[in-house]
mmCIF file of C-alpha atoms in Angstrom:
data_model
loop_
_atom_site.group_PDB
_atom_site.id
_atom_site.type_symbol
_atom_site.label_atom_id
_atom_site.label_comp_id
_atom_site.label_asym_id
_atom_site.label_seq_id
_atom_site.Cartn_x
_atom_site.Cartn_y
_atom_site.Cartn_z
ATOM 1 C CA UNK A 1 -10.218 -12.220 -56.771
ATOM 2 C CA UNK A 2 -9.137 -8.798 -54.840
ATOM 3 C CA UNK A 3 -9.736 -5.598 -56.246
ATOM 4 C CA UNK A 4 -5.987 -3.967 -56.915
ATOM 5 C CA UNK A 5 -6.863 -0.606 -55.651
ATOM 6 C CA UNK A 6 -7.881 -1.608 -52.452
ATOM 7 C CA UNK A 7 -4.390 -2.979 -51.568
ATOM 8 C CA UNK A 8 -2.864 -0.773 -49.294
ATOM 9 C CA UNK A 9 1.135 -0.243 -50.628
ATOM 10 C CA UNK A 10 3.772 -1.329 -47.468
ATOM 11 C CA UNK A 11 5.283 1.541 -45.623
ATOM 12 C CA UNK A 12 8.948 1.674 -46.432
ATOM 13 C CA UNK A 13 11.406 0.585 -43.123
ATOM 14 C CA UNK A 14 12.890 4.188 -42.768
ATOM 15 C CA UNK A 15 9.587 5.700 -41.755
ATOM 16 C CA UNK A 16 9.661 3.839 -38.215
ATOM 17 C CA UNK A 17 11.710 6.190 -35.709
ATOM 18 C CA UNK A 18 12.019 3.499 -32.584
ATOM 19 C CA UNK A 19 15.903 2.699 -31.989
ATOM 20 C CA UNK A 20 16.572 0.089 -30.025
ATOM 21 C CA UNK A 21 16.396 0.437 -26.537
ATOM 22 C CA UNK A 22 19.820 0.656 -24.427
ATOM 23 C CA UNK A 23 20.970 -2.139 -22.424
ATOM 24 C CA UNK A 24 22.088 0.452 -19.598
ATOM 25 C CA UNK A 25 18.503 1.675 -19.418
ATOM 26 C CA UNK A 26 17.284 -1.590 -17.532
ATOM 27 C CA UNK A 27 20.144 -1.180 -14.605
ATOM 28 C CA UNK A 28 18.555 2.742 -14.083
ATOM 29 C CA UNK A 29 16.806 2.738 -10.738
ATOM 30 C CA UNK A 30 13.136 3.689 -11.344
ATOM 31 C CA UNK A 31 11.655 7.083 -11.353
ATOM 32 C CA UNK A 32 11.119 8.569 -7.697
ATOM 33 C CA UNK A 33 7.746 8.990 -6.747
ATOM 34 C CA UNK A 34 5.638 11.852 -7.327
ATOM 35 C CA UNK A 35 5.726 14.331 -3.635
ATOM 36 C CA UNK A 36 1.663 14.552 -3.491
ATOM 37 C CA UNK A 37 1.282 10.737 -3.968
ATOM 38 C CA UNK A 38 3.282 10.704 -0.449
ATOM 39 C CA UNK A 39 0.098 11.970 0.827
ATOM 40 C CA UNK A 40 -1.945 8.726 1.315
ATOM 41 C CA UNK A 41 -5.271 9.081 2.842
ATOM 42 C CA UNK A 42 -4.985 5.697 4.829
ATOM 43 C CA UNK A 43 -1.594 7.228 6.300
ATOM 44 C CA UNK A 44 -3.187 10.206 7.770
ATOM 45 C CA UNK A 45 -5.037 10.456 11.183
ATOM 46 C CA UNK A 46 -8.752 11.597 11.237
ATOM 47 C CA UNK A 47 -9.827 14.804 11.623
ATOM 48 C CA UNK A 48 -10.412 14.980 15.829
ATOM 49 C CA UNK A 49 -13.090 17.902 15.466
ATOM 50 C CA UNK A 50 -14.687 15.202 13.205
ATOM 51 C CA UNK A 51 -14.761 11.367 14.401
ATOM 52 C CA UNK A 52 -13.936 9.361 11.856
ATOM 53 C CA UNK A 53 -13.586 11.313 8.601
ATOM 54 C CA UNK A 54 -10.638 11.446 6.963
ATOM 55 C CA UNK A 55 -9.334 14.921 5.419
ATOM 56 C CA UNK A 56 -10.219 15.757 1.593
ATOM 57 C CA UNK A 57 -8.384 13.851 -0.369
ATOM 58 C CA UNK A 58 -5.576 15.788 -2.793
ATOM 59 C CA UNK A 59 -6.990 15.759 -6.556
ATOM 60 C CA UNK A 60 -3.995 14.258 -7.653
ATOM 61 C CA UNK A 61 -4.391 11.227 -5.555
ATOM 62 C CA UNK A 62 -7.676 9.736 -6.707
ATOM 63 C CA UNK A 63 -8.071 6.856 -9.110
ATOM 64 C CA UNK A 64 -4.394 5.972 -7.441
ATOM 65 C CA UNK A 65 -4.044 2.578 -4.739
ATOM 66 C CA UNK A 66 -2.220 3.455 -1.947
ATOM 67 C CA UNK A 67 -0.621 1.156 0.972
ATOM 68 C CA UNK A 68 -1.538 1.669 4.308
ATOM 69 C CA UNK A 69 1.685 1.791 6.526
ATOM 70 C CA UNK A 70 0.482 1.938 10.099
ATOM 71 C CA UNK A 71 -0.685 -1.490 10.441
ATOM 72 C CA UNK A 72 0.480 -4.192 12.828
ATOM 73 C CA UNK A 73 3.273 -7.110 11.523
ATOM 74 C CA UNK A 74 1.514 -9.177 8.974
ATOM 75 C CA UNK A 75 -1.210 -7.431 7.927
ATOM 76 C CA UNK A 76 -1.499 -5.084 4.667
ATOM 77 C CA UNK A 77 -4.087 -2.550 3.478
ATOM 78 C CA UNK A 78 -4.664 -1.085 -0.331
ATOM 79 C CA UNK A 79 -7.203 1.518 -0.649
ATOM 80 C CA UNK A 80 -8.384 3.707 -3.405
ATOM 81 C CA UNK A 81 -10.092 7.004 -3.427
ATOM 82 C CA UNK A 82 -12.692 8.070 -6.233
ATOM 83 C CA UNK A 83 -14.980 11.262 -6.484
ATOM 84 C CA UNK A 84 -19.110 10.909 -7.150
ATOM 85 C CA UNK A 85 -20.339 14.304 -8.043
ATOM 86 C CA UNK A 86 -19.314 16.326 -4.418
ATOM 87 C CA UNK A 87 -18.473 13.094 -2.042
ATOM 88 C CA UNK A 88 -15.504 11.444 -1.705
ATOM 89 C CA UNK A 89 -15.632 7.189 -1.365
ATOM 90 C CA UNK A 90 -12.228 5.353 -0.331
ATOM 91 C CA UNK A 91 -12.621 1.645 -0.562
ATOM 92 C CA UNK A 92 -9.736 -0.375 1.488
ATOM 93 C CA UNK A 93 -8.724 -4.206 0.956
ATOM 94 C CA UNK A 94 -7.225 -5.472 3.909
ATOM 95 C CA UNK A 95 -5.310 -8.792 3.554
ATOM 96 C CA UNK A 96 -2.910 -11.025 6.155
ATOM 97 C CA UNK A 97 0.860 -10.424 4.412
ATOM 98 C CA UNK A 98 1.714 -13.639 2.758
ATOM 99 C CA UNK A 99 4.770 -15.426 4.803
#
């Protein structure tokens, strides 16, 4: 049938270190968010000496969606920033707010 010295033995119940988790730590308000996520490149004007570019993006802030604030009443934007090689590529998703 099964070979008995491939059976793994069970680990024993005192080698798992996660206590429960406190009831109070559900009521906590959530951690604030990080100062250079604040920095948003859909919430910053273009560059005037350059049209339509936006400034380089903050390291920290690529790979994370961001909400675009100054848009008119019921309408939303999410964009994202990534880096190719040297160049910088921010995709936005606009949307009409749900009612």
């Amino acid at each position: 049938d099964q070979d008995p010295t491939r059976d793994e033995p069970p680990s024993p119940r005192n080698s798992y270190s996660c206590p429960p988790v406190d009831p109070d730590e559900y009521i906590k308000d959530p951690p604030a968010m990080p100062p250079h996520l604040q920095f948003a490149l859909l919430n910053h004007p273009p560059v005037p000496s350059q049209g339509t570019l936006l400034p380089m993006p903050h390291h920290s802030t690529l790979n994370h969606s961001y909400l675009c604030r100054q848009l008119p009443e019921g309408l939303s934007a999410v964009g994202v920033t990534t880096r190719y090689r040297s160049k910088f590529v921010t995709t936005v998703y606009y949307s009409v707010a749900a009612s």
